[in-house]
Structures are given as C-alpha cells and as structure tokens.
Tab-separated table of C-alpha atoms in Angstrom:
chain	number	residue	atom	x	y	z
A	1	ASN	CA	23.641	-23.256	-32.300
A	2	ILE	CA	23.475	-25.082	-28.967
A	3	ALA	CA	22.251	-28.369	-30.448
A	4	GLY	CA	24.940	-28.153	-33.102
A	5	GLY	CA	27.657	-27.695	-30.497
A	6	LYS	CA	28.764	-24.410	-32.033
A	7	ASP	CA	31.415	-22.243	-30.395
A	8	LEU	CA	30.244	-18.653	-30.974
A	9	VAL	CA	33.162	-16.984	-29.200
A	10	GLY	CA	35.492	-14.945	-31.399
A	11	GLU	CA	37.787	-11.933	-31.456
A	12	ILE	CA	36.605	-8.542	-30.200
A	13	PRO	CA	34.986	-6.850	-33.240
A	14	ARG	CA	36.533	-3.717	-34.717
A	15	GLU	CA	33.390	-1.679	-34.067
A	16	ARG	CA	33.939	-2.159	-30.309
A	17	PHE	CA	37.610	-1.141	-30.110
A	18	ARG	CA	41.063	-2.108	-31.431
A	19	TRP	CA	42.002	-4.984	-29.181
A	20	GLU	CA	45.565	-4.992	-30.547
A	21	ASP	CA	46.169	-1.814	-28.524
A	22	PHE	CA	45.517	-3.765	-25.320
A	23	HIS	CA	46.873	-7.269	-25.961
A	24	GLY	CA	50.334	-8.658	-26.594
A	25	GLU	CA	53.940	-8.313	-25.495
A	26	GLY	CA	55.033	-4.936	-24.192
A	27	ILE	CA	51.553	-3.722	-23.157
A	28	PRO	CA	51.658	-2.289	-19.600
A	29	GLU	CA	49.640	-4.253	-17.043
A	30	ASP	CA	47.262	-1.350	-16.449
A	31	ARG	CA	46.270	-1.475	-20.146
A	32	ARG	CA	46.566	-5.203	-20.858
A	33	ILE	CA	43.742	-7.585	-21.771
A	34	THR	CA	44.344	-11.277	-21.021
A	35	SER	CA	42.621	-12.513	-24.163
A	36	PRO	CA	41.064	-10.641	-27.119
A	37	CYS	CA	38.061	-12.996	-27.164
A	38	GLY	CA	34.378	-12.735	-26.330
A	39	GLY	CA	30.901	-13.750	-27.365
A	40	PHE	CA	29.620	-10.826	-29.435
A	41	ILE	CA	26.307	-10.159	-31.143
A	42	GLN	CA	26.087	-8.512	-34.544
A	43	ASP	CA	24.650	-5.082	-35.330
A	44	ALA	CA	24.667	-3.818	-31.744
A	45	ASP	CA	24.787	-0.284	-33.165
A	46	ARG	CA	21.771	-0.748	-35.488
A	47	PHE	CA	18.387	0.550	-34.358
A	48	ASP	CA	15.162	1.880	-35.882
A	49	PRO	CA	14.176	4.781	-33.590
A	50	LEU	CA	11.082	5.759	-35.560
A	51	LEU	CA	9.501	2.354	-34.919
A	52	PHE	CA	9.456	3.299	-31.217
A	53	ASN	CA	8.565	6.987	-31.772
A	54	LEU	CA	12.054	8.107	-30.747
A	55	SER	CA	14.087	10.827	-32.428
A	56	PRO	CA	17.375	9.753	-34.046
A	57	LEU	CA	19.291	12.109	-31.718
A	58	GLU	CA	17.770	10.623	-28.571
A	59	ALA	CA	18.437	7.094	-29.855
A	60	GLU	CA	22.069	8.000	-30.579
A	61	LEU	CA	22.570	9.147	-26.979
A	62	MET	CA	20.811	6.115	-25.473
A	63	ASP	CA	22.896	3.292	-24.081
A	64	PRO	CA	22.696	0.552	-26.752
A	65	GLN	CA	21.618	-1.768	-23.921
A	66	GLN	CA	18.380	0.246	-23.711
A	67	ARG	CA	17.922	-0.102	-27.469
A	68	LEU	CA	18.742	-3.830	-27.514
A	69	PHE	CA	16.418	-4.693	-24.652
A	70	LEU	CA	13.629	-2.649	-26.245
A	71	GLU	CA	14.071	-4.582	-29.514
A	72	THR	CA	14.195	-7.867	-27.589
A	73	VAL	CA	10.948	-7.132	-25.746
A	74	TRP	CA	9.316	-6.204	-29.082
A	75	ARG	CA	10.308	-9.606	-30.466
A	76	THR	CA	9.019	-11.287	-27.306
A	77	LEU	CA	5.611	-9.696	-27.809
A	78	GLU	CA	5.566	-10.775	-31.455
A	79	ASP	CA	6.417	-14.336	-30.425
A	80	ALA	CA	3.673	-14.275	-27.776
A	81	GLY	CA	1.150	-12.842	-30.238
A	82	TYR	CA	0.416	-9.638	-28.332
A	83	ARG	CA	0.301	-5.971	-29.257
A	84	PRO	CA	1.938	-3.749	-26.588
A	85	GLU	CA	-1.319	-1.837	-26.078
A	86	ALA	CA	-3.155	-5.095	-25.299
A	87	LEU	CA	-0.929	-5.602	-22.266
A	88	ALA	CA	-1.504	-1.973	-21.224
A	89	GLN	CA	-5.065	-2.891	-20.248
A	90	GLY	CA	-3.784	-4.738	-17.182
A	91	LYS	CA	-0.774	-4.367	-14.902
A	92	THR	CA	2.279	-5.472	-16.898
A	93	GLY	CA	5.653	-5.302	-15.162
A	94	VAL	CA	9.225	-5.117	-16.434
A	95	PHE	CA	12.151	-6.607	-14.489
A	96	VAL	CA	15.582	-6.504	-16.112
A	97	GLY	CA	19.080	-7.402	-14.973
A	98	VAL	CA	21.602	-4.782	-16.097
A	99	SER	CA	25.004	-3.810	-14.732
A	100	ASN	CA	27.398	-2.530	-17.408
A	101	VAL	CA	27.719	1.202	-18.083
A	102	ASP	CA	30.277	0.993	-20.907
A	103	TYR	CA	28.501	3.538	-23.098
A	104	ARG	CA	29.618	6.334	-20.770
A	105	ASP	CA	33.209	5.615	-21.861
A	106	VAL	CA	32.155	5.700	-25.523
A	107	LEU	CA	30.387	9.057	-25.173
A	108	ALA	CA	33.218	10.493	-23.068
A	109	SER	CA	35.786	9.602	-25.730
A	110	ALA	CA	33.571	11.372	-28.290
A	111	GLY	CA	33.217	14.445	-26.067
A	112	ARG	CA	29.426	14.132	-25.819
A	113	LEU	CA	28.763	13.707	-22.088
A	114	ALA	CA	27.225	17.178	-21.729
A	115	GLU	CA	24.552	16.771	-24.419
A	116	ILE	CA	20.802	16.614	-23.991
A	117	TYR	CA	19.317	13.136	-23.287
A	118	ILE	CA	22.508	11.981	-21.493
A	119	THR	CA	20.788	11.728	-18.097
A	120	THR	CA	18.102	9.386	-19.413
A	121	GLY	CA	20.341	7.810	-22.032
A	122	LEU	CA	22.852	6.468	-19.507
A	123	SER	CA	20.459	5.582	-16.679
A	124	THR	CA	20.201	1.834	-15.987
A	125	SER	CA	16.710	2.410	-14.558
A	126	LEU	CA	15.591	3.504	-18.031
A	127	VAL	CA	16.379	0.056	-19.464
A	128	ALA	CA	13.147	-1.017	-17.748
A	129	ASN	CA	11.310	2.296	-17.356
A	130	ARG	CA	11.558	3.328	-21.013
A	131	ILE	CA	9.728	0.151	-22.025
A	132	SER	CA	6.946	0.760	-19.486
A	133	TYR	CA	6.668	4.363	-20.699
A	134	LEU	CA	6.630	3.609	-24.420
A	135	PHE	CA	4.182	0.712	-24.094
A	136	ASP	CA	2.020	2.392	-21.404
A	137	TRP	CA	2.478	-0.440	-18.896
A	138	SER	CA	1.584	0.326	-15.283
A	139	GLY	CA	3.100	-2.606	-13.394
A	140	PRO	CA	6.416	-2.471	-11.489
A	141	SER	CA	9.343	-1.396	-13.677
A	142	GLU	CA	12.648	-2.290	-12.079
A	143	PRO	CA	16.301	-2.680	-13.023
A	144	VAL	CA	18.133	-5.306	-10.948
A	145	GLU	CA	21.873	-5.121	-10.352
A	146	THR	CA	23.206	-8.045	-8.329
A	147	GLY	CA	26.233	-8.815	-10.486
A	148	CYS	CA	26.154	-12.036	-12.468
A	149	SER	CA	22.902	-13.138	-10.804
A	150	SER	CA	21.041	-10.001	-11.947
A	151	SER	CA	18.682	-11.559	-14.501
A	152	LEU	CA	17.852	-14.507	-12.220
A	153	VAL	CA	17.099	-12.181	-9.310
A	154	ALA	CA	14.953	-10.180	-11.770
A	155	LEU	CA	13.112	-13.435	-12.536
A	156	HIS	CA	12.582	-14.043	-8.819
A	157	ARG	CA	11.282	-10.482	-8.365
A	158	ALA	CA	8.866	-10.930	-11.266
A	159	VAL	CA	7.487	-14.201	-9.900
A	160	ALA	CA	7.049	-12.625	-6.441
A	161	ALA	CA	5.237	-9.649	-8.002
A	162	LEU	CA	2.893	-11.991	-9.887
A	163	HIS	CA	2.142	-13.945	-6.701
A	164	ALA	CA	1.496	-10.719	-4.782
A	165	GLY	CA	-0.838	-9.353	-7.455
A	166	ASP	CA	1.433	-6.361	-8.133
A	167	CYS	CA	1.236	-7.285	-11.810
A	168	ASP	CA	-0.727	-9.804	-13.882
A	169	ALA	CA	1.987	-10.245	-16.535
A	170	ALA	CA	5.681	-9.461	-16.577
A	171	VAL	CA	8.514	-9.193	-19.043
A	172	VAL	CA	11.691	-10.344	-17.329
A	173	GLY	CA	15.266	-10.809	-18.437
A	174	GLY	CA	18.679	-9.253	-18.797
A	175	VAL	CA	20.923	-7.401	-21.207
A	176	ASN	CA	24.681	-7.038	-21.578
A	177	LEU	CA	26.893	-5.280	-24.137
A	178	LEU	CA	30.688	-4.939	-24.087
A	179	LEU	CA	31.594	-1.551	-25.526
A	180	SER	CA	34.689	-0.420	-23.619
A	181	PRO	CA	38.139	-1.927	-22.971
A	182	THR	CA	38.100	-0.767	-19.322
A	183	PRO	CA	36.158	-3.716	-17.805
A	184	PHE	CA	38.229	-6.148	-19.899
A	185	ILE	CA	41.380	-4.661	-18.369
A	186	ALA	CA	39.961	-4.737	-14.828
A	187	CYS	CA	38.843	-8.379	-15.154
A	188	SER	CA	42.219	-9.291	-16.632
A	189	ARG	CA	44.112	-7.697	-13.736
A	190	ALA	CA	41.857	-9.573	-11.286
A	191	GLY	CA	42.744	-12.898	-12.985
A	192	MET	CA	39.127	-13.622	-13.914
A	193	LEU	CA	39.485	-14.065	-17.684
A	194	SER	CA	40.729	-17.225	-19.388
A	195	PRO	CA	44.026	-16.751	-21.257
A	196	ASP	CA	42.694	-19.348	-23.721
A	197	GLY	CA	39.593	-17.253	-24.444
A	198	ARG	CA	37.126	-20.064	-23.701
A	199	CYS	CA	34.909	-21.131	-20.786
A	200	MET	CA	36.217	-24.655	-20.139
A	201	THR	CA	33.519	-25.379	-17.602
A	202	PHE	CA	33.944	-28.504	-15.418
A	203	ASP	CA	37.225	-29.314	-17.204
A	204	LYS	CA	40.530	-29.698	-15.386
A	205	ARG	CA	41.927	-26.945	-17.660
A	206	ALA	CA	39.363	-24.389	-16.402
A	207	ASN	CA	41.317	-21.177	-15.928
A	208	GLY	CA	38.778	-18.343	-16.141
A	209	TYR	CA	35.824	-17.194	-18.171
A	210	VAL	CA	35.291	-15.282	-21.398
A	211	ARG	CA	32.912	-12.316	-21.504
A	212	GLY	CA	29.819	-12.335	-23.697
A	213	GLU	CA	26.972	-10.185	-24.963
A	214	GLY	CA	23.273	-10.797	-25.337
A	215	ALA	CA	19.731	-10.205	-24.181
A	216	GLY	CA	16.705	-12.304	-23.310
A	217	ALA	CA	13.190	-11.352	-22.224
A	218	PRO	CA	10.585	-14.080	-21.612
A	219	LEU	CA	6.987	-13.050	-20.907
A	220	LEU	CA	5.584	-14.446	-17.642
A	221	LYS	CA	2.007	-15.005	-16.531
A	222	PRO	CA	0.345	-17.076	-13.821
A	223	LEU	CA	-0.252	-20.528	-15.320
A	224	SER	CA	-4.033	-20.414	-14.826
A	225	ARG	CA	-4.273	-17.132	-16.684
A	226	ALA	CA	-1.978	-18.268	-19.508
A	227	LEU	CA	-4.176	-21.345	-19.979
A	228	ALA	CA	-7.347	-19.263	-19.909
A	229	ASP	CA	-5.896	-16.836	-22.473
A	230	GLY	CA	-4.847	-19.654	-24.815
A	231	ASP	CA	-1.189	-18.640	-24.673
A	232	ARG	CA	1.603	-20.790	-26.050
A	233	ILE	CA	3.409	-21.964	-22.912
A	234	HIS	CA	7.112	-22.720	-23.278
A	235	ALA	CA	7.768	-23.755	-19.658
A	236	VAL	CA	6.423	-23.526	-16.120
A	237	ILE	CA	8.373	-21.986	-13.245
A	238	ARG	CA	7.555	-24.065	-10.184
A	239	GLY	CA	9.643	-22.226	-7.631
A	240	THR	CA	12.257	-19.530	-7.136
A	241	ALA	CA	14.375	-18.398	-4.212
A	242	VAL	CA	17.213	-15.976	-3.547
A	243	ASN	CA	19.876	-15.585	-0.859
A	244	HIS	CA	23.429	-14.367	-0.274
A	245	GLY	CA	26.438	-16.491	0.598
A	246	GLY	CA	27.290	-14.383	3.642
A	247	HIS	CA	30.905	-14.296	4.794
A	248	ALA	CA	32.832	-16.750	2.575
A	249	GLN	CA	36.515	-17.097	1.655
A	250	GLY	CA	36.335	-13.832	-0.276
A	251	LEU	CA	33.931	-11.156	-1.496
A	252	THR	CA	33.537	-12.818	-4.923
A	253	VAL	CA	33.821	-16.444	-3.719
A	254	PRO	CA	30.564	-18.473	-3.646
A	255	ASN	CA	29.470	-20.428	-0.585
A	256	PRO	CA	28.455	-24.072	-1.300
A	257	SER	CA	26.375	-24.363	1.868
A	258	ALA	CA	24.399	-21.230	1.015
A	259	GLN	CA	23.932	-22.471	-2.546
A	260	ALA	CA	22.583	-25.787	-1.231
A	261	GLU	CA	20.219	-23.961	1.142
A	262	VAL	CA	18.694	-21.740	-1.545
A	263	LEU	CA	18.303	-24.726	-3.897
A	264	ALA	CA	16.660	-26.801	-1.172
A	265	SER	CA	14.177	-23.999	-0.478
A	266	VAL	CA	13.230	-23.941	-4.179
A	267	TYR	CA	12.483	-27.676	-4.295
A	268	GLU	CA	10.572	-27.559	-1.025
A	269	LYS	CA	8.441	-24.667	-2.332
A	270	ALA	CA	7.845	-26.458	-5.617
A	271	GLY	CA	7.078	-29.787	-3.976
A	272	GLY	CA	9.729	-31.496	-6.100
A	273	ASP	CA	12.535	-33.956	-5.480
A	274	PRO	CA	15.946	-33.219	-7.044
A	275	ALA	CA	16.328	-36.958	-7.706
A	276	THR	CA	13.716	-36.592	-10.472
A	277	LEU	CA	15.844	-34.032	-12.334
A	278	ARG	CA	17.344	-34.967	-15.672
A	279	PHE	CA	19.179	-31.720	-16.417
A	280	ILE	CA	20.576	-28.787	-14.437
A	281	GLY	CA	21.582	-25.585	-16.199
A	282	ALA	CA	24.545	-24.557	-14.088
A	283	HIS	CA	26.184	-21.163	-13.683
A	284	GLY	CA	29.446	-22.884	-14.662
A	285	THR	CA	31.774	-19.974	-15.323
A	286	GLY	CA	34.793	-22.146	-16.067
A	287	THR	CA	36.959	-21.055	-13.145
A	288	SER	CA	39.104	-23.438	-11.143
A	289	LEU	CA	37.544	-22.146	-7.912
A	290	GLY	CA	33.896	-21.562	-8.845
A	291	ASP	CA	33.103	-24.804	-10.701
A	292	PRO	CA	34.024	-27.181	-7.813
A	293	ILE	CA	32.157	-24.993	-5.314
A	294	GLU	CA	29.021	-25.091	-7.470
A	295	VAL	CA	29.187	-28.870	-7.861
A	296	ASN	CA	29.771	-29.198	-4.114
A	297	GLY	CA	26.622	-27.114	-3.529
A	298	LEU	CA	24.649	-29.509	-5.731
A	299	ARG	CA	26.067	-32.491	-3.823
A	300	LYS	CA	24.916	-30.903	-0.572
A	301	LEU	CA	21.464	-30.382	-2.105
A	302	PHE	CA	21.082	-34.072	-2.985
A	303	HIS	CA	22.443	-35.054	0.440
A	304	HIS	CA	19.834	-32.814	2.069
A	305	PHE	CA	17.042	-34.841	0.443
A	306	HIS	CA	18.534	-38.344	0.301
A	307	GLY	CA	21.514	-38.551	2.645
A	308	ASP	CA	24.319	-40.782	1.403
A	309	LYS	CA	22.068	-43.018	-0.698
A	310	SER	CA	21.210	-42.041	-4.264
A	311	PRO	CA	17.811	-43.289	-5.454
A	312	GLU	CA	18.175	-46.189	-7.846
A	313	GLY	CA	18.534	-45.115	-11.455
A	314	ALA	CA	18.847	-41.406	-10.630
A	315	ARG	CA	21.027	-39.635	-13.182
A	316	CYS	CA	21.259	-35.948	-13.990
A	317	GLY	CA	22.949	-34.009	-16.793
A	318	LEU	CA	24.913	-30.897	-15.933
A	319	GLY	CA	25.634	-28.179	-18.463
A	320	THR	CA	26.086	-24.478	-19.104
A	321	VAL	CA	25.431	-22.235	-22.089
A	322	LYS	CA	28.588	-20.248	-21.302
A	323	THR	CA	30.732	-22.740	-23.210
A	324	ASN	CA	28.873	-21.709	-26.389
A	325	ILE	CA	28.460	-17.952	-25.968
A	326	GLY	CA	30.619	-16.852	-23.033
A	327	HIS	CA	29.577	-15.328	-19.718
A	328	LEU	CA	26.812	-12.767	-20.316
A	329	GLU	CA	27.224	-11.288	-16.819
A	330	SER	CA	23.937	-9.455	-16.041
A	331	ALA	CA	22.172	-11.528	-18.749
A	332	ALA	CA	23.908	-14.831	-17.913
A	333	GLY	CA	21.057	-16.275	-15.882
A	334	ILE	CA	18.320	-15.672	-18.430
A	335	ALA	CA	20.541	-17.150	-21.156
A	336	GLY	CA	20.818	-20.310	-19.053
A	337	VAL	CA	17.043	-20.370	-18.508
A	338	ILE	CA	16.431	-20.102	-22.257
A	339	LYS	CA	18.848	-22.983	-22.919
A	340	VAL	CA	16.993	-25.182	-20.417
A	341	ILE	CA	13.618	-24.269	-21.956
A	342	LEU	CA	14.913	-25.152	-25.436
A	343	SER	CA	16.279	-28.436	-24.065
A	344	LEU	CA	12.849	-29.280	-22.665
A	345	LYS	CA	11.135	-28.310	-25.907
A	346	HIS	CA	13.410	-30.489	-28.044
A	347	ARG	CA	13.766	-33.255	-25.437
A	348	THR	CA	17.512	-33.317	-25.801
A	349	LEU	CA	20.544	-32.759	-23.595
A	350	PRO	CA	22.967	-30.633	-25.634
A	351	LYS	CA	26.589	-31.130	-24.756
A	352	SER	CA	28.680	-28.467	-23.096
A	353	LEU	CA	31.835	-27.627	-25.038
A	354	HIS	CA	35.523	-27.675	-24.058
A	355	CYS	CA	35.239	-30.446	-21.469
A	356	GLN	CA	37.879	-33.074	-22.270
A	357	GLU	CA	38.774	-34.280	-18.774
A	358	VAL	CA	36.546	-33.571	-15.791
A	359	ASN	CA	37.956	-31.299	-13.120
A	360	PRO	CA	39.296	-33.662	-10.420
C-alpha cells in the first residue's frame, strides 16, 4: 500500500456510527464533526475467543483494542517462528501504547456497563497484562499513555528493560480503534482535524490531521541473542531517548529545541552522524503549526552536529505514513517505525501523499 502510494483514508464505516448525524449544515457545534473521514481497519468486531481460551461473553465485554492487540501479537509470534510457550521459558515483556477508551461509550449506549468482566474488559492495563497472563510471560507488562507518542515511549521502555536485564525479549507496540463519535467531536471543536479529511503533511495546504486505526507489535531482542538464536532480523535499534518539551507556546504545542535535544542524544548514544541518514520517518501530522516546528527541530539537530555547513553530498528524505493511513494516535509511532523498516527492507523511499507545494 505504501509503495503503491495508496490513500487508505475513507468515510467512517457504518459499524462505527452514523456520521451523517454529526456532520453537515445545521448540526450544533457540540455535536459536529469537521470531516467524516478516517483511516479504518476492517473486521474490528471479529474475534475468535476460543483460540485464546476465552469465553464468548468475556470477549464481547472486552475492549476491541484488547482483542486486536492480542491478535496482532499472535501474528507477530507466527512471523517470528515462535510458540508463545517457548517465550515463557525466559522473561518476555509486553509494552503497549494505548490511550482511547471509546468502548465505554459503546457499552454505555447498550446499557451494559454493570455486567461481569467490565472491570477487566475496559482496563487499559489489560491490553498488556492479558497477553502476559494468557501466554504465561513473566517480564514487565506495561501500558504506556503519553498521547500520540505512546507507542514510541513504549519502544523506549522496552529497550531500557532489555538493557537492564528486566526482560530478555519484548513485544512492543501500540493499538488504536475509533468506536465513538465523542473524540471526533472534541477534536473538531479544538480545530485539530482537517476539513479536507486528509493529512497534507509538509504541504502549504496543511490544515489538520485525520484520525486512523491500527495496531503494530514488533518482537525485540538484544542483537547478540537474536543472532545466536538464528532469528530473522528486520532492523536494529541503535538508540532511543525520551524527553518532554517543557513550557512551550501551549500545552499541545511541540518545542523544536527540545526535539533537537532528544534527537541529538539518540545519535550520540548510537555513535551515529545525522549527515549519514537517507530517510527520516517524521511524526508529520499535517498541521500548519506542528509540521514547521518538527522541521525546525531537525534543522537544529543538523546544526548541532555540523554548524552552518552541510557535509558535501548529504541528502535526506523526509516522510510520514500518516498521509496513507491517517494519524493512529497511540499507535502512530509504531506505524512510522514499521514504514521505515519496510523502506529499509525494500531499499526504496516511498513518497508521502498530498504534498503539492511545500509549506513555506
């Protein structure tokens, strides 16, 4: 899909909710959605509970994000060639970025919030903990909720846990499903969503983002162990770092200096030079404020290493998967990581969509 330049954003599916009730002329502002568009996955309501030794009733009362991440981890293990019980012999951790709690609205509208299994079914901690329980894994099992950076902070936590010996393998990633109109309305009122229903990242028309769904769950190991075990290695993580922007222009406004600092710490840890980069997978939400700040942070990074002089022949591609699938919020970071890994594997720089004239 990425290599083919496909735009996978479409209208909100009927099985989520009737978007016509929230979009169009005459809809009050407190019920209005800016655009009826998003990046949606198919069959979000489909699940085989018996495969995971769950009763159909418990599965029905589980947040579909728990179900989806469980299915995603199962596929990860199949791809890696492992049975879950094989990883139970060591300390396997689970780190997952998750923030949405839309399923509470769905169950409330159906009058089912007082039923058995609701406490565990709606708990974000169970997105990680249920996997550790079902697969008998004894490493750290942690949900991470840091907004749109959740799955990348989960990645950082997993790498730190591997370095510290808290686990010897880790499943890490994020999950996001859009099941309720309420967050769409809130984001619309805050002016975050694009009226055009597309992430026009780095384009002068950038006017907001479009929400998206998805999940990703790579399996991590120390490189030496992966080599010794004969694993198929998709990519190597050479460094991670995390920080906060501190007091910026607003609570949700990024800080380019802080972004440059955290990037510089990554390259210093990894012993790399940003001038050798050929591709950066950017956050790139497609907002008129965020995109220039992110690019300014990257400029500061290169200036930190090379001052005002660019090394001869240094060129770097800049892209984001959000133009194909929308902004996956708590799973956005891991989606970007997967795009970069695929780009490395296929030795190609896929184009970002919707960029006709670069943001001045």
